[in-house]
Coordinates of C-alpha atoms in Angstrom, one line a residue:
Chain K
X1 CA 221.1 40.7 93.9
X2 CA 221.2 41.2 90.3
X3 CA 221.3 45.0 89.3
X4 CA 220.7 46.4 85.6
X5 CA 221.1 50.2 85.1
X6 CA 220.4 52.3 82.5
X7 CA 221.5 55.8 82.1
X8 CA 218.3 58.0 82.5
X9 CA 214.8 57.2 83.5
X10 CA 213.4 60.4 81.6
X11 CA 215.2 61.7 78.2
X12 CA 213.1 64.3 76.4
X13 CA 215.3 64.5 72.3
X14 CA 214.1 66.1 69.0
X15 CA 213.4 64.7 65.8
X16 CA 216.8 64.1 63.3
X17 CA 218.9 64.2 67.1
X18 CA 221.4 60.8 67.5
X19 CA 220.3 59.2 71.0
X20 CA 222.3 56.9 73.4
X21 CA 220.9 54.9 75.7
X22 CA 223.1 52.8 78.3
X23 CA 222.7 50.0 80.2
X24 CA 225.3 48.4 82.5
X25 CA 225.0 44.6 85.0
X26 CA 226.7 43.7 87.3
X27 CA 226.4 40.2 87.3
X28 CA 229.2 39.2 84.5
X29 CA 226.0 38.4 82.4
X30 CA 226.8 37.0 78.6
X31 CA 223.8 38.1 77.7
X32 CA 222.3 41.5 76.8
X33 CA 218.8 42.7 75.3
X34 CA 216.7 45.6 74.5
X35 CA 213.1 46.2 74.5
X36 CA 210.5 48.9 73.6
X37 CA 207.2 48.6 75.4
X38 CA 204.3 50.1 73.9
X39 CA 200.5 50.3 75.2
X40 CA 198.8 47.4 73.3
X41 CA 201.5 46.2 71.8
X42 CA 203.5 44.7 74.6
X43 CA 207.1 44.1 74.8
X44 CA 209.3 44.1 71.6
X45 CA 212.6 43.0 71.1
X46 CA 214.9 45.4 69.2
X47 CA 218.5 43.5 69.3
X48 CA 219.8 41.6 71.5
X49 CA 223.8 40.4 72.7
X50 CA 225.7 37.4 73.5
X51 CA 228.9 38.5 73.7
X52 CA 231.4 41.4 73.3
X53 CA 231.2 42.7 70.1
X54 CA 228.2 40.2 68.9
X55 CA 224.9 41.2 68.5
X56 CA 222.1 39.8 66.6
X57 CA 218.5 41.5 65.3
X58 CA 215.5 41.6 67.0
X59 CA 211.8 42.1 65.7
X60 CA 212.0 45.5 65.3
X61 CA 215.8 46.6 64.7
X62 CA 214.7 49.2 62.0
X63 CA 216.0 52.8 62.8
X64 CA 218.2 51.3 65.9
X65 CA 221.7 50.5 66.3
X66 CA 223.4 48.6 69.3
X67 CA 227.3 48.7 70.9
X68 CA 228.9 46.4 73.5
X69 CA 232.4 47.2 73.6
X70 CA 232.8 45.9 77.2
X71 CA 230.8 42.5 78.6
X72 CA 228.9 44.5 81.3
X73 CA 227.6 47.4 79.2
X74 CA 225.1 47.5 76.2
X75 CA 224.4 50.6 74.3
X76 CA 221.0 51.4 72.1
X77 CA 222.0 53.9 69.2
X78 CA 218.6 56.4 67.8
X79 CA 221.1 57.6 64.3
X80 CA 218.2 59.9 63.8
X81 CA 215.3 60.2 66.3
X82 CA 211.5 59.9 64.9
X83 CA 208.5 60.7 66.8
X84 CA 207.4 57.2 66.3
X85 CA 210.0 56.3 68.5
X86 CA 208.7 57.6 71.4
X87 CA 208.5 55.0 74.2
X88 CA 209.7 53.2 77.0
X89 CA 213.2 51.7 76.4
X90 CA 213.7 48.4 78.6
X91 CA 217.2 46.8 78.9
X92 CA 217.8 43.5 80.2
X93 CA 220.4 40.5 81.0
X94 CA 220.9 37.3 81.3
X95 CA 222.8 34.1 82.0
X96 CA 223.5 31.1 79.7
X97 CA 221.9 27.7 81.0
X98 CA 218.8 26.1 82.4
X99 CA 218.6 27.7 86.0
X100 CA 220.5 30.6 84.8
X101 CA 218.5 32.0 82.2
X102 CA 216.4 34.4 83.6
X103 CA 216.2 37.8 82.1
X104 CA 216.6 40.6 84.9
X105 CA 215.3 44.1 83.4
X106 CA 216.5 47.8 84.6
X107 CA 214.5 50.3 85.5
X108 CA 213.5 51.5 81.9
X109 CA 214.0 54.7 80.0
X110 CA 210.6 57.0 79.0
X111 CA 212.1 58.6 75.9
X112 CA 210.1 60.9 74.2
X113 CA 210.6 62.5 70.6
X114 CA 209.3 65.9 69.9
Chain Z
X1 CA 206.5 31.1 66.3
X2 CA 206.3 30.9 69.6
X3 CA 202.8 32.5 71.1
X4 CA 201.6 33.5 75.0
X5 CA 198.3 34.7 75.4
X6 CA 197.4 36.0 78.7
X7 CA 193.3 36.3 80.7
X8 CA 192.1 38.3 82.2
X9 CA 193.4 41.5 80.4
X10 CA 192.3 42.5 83.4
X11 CA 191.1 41.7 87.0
X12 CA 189.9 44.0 89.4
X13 CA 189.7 42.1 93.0
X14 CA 188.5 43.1 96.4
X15 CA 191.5 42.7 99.3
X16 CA 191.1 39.1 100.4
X17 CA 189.4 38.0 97.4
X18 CA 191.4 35.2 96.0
X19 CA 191.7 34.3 92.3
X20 CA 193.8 33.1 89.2
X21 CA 195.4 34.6 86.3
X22 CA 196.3 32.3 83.2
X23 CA 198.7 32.1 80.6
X24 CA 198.3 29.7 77.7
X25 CA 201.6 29.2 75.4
X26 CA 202.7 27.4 72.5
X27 CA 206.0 27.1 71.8
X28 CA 208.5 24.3 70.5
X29 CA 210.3 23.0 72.9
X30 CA 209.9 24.9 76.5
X31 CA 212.9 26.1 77.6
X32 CA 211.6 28.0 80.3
X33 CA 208.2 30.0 81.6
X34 CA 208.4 33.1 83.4
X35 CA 207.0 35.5 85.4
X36 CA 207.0 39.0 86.0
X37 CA 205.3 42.0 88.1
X38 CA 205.3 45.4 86.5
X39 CA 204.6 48.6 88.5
X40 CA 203.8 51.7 86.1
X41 CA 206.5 53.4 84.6
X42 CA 209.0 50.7 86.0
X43 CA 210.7 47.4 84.3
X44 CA 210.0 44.4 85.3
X45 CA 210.6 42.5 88.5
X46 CA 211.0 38.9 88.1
X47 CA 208.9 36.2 89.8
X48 CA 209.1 33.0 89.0
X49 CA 210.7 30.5 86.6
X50 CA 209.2 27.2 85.8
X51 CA 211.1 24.6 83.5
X52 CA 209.0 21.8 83.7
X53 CA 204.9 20.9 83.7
X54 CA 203.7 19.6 86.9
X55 CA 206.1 22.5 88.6
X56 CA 204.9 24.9 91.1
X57 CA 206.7 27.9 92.9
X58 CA 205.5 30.3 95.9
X59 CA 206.7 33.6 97.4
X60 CA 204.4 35.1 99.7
X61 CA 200.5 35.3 98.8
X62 CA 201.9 34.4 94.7
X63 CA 201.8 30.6 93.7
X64 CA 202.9 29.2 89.8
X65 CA 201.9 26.7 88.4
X66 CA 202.5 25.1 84.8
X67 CA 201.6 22.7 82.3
X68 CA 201.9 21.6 79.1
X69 CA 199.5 23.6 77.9
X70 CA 199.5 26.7 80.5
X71 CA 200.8 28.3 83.5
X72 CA 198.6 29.9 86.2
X73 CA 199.6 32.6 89.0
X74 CA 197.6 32.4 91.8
X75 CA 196.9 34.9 94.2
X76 CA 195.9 34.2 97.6
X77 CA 194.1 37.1 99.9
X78 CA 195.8 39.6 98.1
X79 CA 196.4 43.6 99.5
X80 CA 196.3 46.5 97.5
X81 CA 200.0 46.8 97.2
X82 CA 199.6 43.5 94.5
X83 CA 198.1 45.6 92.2
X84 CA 200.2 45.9 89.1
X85 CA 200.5 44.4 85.6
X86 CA 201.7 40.4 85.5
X87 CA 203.6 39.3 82.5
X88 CA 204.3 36.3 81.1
X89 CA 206.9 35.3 78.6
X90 CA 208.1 31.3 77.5
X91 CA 211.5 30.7 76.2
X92 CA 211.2 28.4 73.4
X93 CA 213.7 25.4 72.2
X94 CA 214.0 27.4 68.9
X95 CA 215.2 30.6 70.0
X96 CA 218.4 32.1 70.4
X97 CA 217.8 33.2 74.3
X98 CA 214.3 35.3 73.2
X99 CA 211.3 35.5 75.2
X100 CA 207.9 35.8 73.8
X101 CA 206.0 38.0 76.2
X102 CA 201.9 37.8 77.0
X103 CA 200.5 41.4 76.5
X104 CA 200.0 41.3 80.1
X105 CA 197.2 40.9 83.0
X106 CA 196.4 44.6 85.0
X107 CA 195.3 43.6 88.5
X108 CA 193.7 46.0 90.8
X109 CA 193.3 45.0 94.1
X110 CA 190.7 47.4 96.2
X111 CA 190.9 47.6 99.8

């Protein structure tokens, strides 16, 4: 079975703080994502990964950074936590090819920004 | 751009009570359509996948089904333990491995 984990399921931070989020597969995935899902407004794509070291924007990157130094681990980077970004943090992964492509999500992070 | 709108927003059913949920797309070039259960505060499970119109998958009381225009998930004699929100989300021939995700269909299933 594929298995996506991310760091914390709860993470309460204050505004200006810097904020990690982790997310490790184990399924030797090339492919790595991050969402925020927000009442209403569905899921969003932040950034996304197809390989160590690459990384390409998503439709909302603004105020987010992202890391993979290693294939199985993605990292989302707050430099400076806003109230606005309060929300749930989803990561997922995927394979490359038809058959293959699904996107497997983790259990999500409920961050919230006082 | 790639679009998915989802109907009901949402469907409250009585246990037994069969029905449908739909998901109409446009996108260039399907790549992919898929589906997802979501319990609240959880990720995502995945479902199904369906490449091609005229496809259909089943796992239990859940059935898939797509077109070229739309993908239905139907839901035969469901229990109250189905109750959760069902996405939807195409990958389109344009993309680089995005999904484009429906807002979503909340299904409550009473016993």
């Amino acid at each position: 079975d594929v298995k996506v984990t991310q760091s914390s399921r709860y993470l309460v931070k204050r505004t200006g703080e810097k904020v990690f989020l982790e997310c490790v597969q184990d399924m030797d995935h090339e492919n790595m994502f991050w969402y925020r899902q927000d009442p209403g407004l569905g899921l969003r794509l932040i950034y996304f990964s197809y390989d160590v070291k690459m990384k390409e924007k998503g439709d909302i990157p603004e105020g987010y950074s992202v890391s993979r130094e290693k294939k199985e681990r993605f990292s989302l980077i707050l430099e400076s936590a806003s109230t606005n970004q309060t929300s749930m943090y989803l990561c997922a992964s995927s394979s490359y090819g038809r058959g293959t492509d699904t996107q497997y999500f983790g259990p999500g992070t409920r961050l919230t920004v006082l | 751009e790639d679009q998915v709108t989802q109907s009901p927003e949402a469907l409250r059913l009585q246990e037994g009570e069969s029905s449908s949920l739909n998901c109409s797309y446009t996108v260039s070039g399907l790549r992919g359509l898929f589906w997802y259960r979501q319990d609240p505060g959880k990720g995502p499970e995945f479902l199904f996948t369906l490449y091609s119109a005229g496809e259909e998958k089943e796992k239990e009381r859940l059935k898939a089904t797509l077109t070229k225009k739309e993908s239905f998930l139907h839901i035969t004699a469901p229990k109250p333990e189905d109750s959760a929100t069902y996405l939807c989300a195409v990958l389109g021939g344009g993309s680089n491995y995005k999904l484009t995700f429906g807002k979503g269909t909340l299904l409550t299933v009473n016993p």
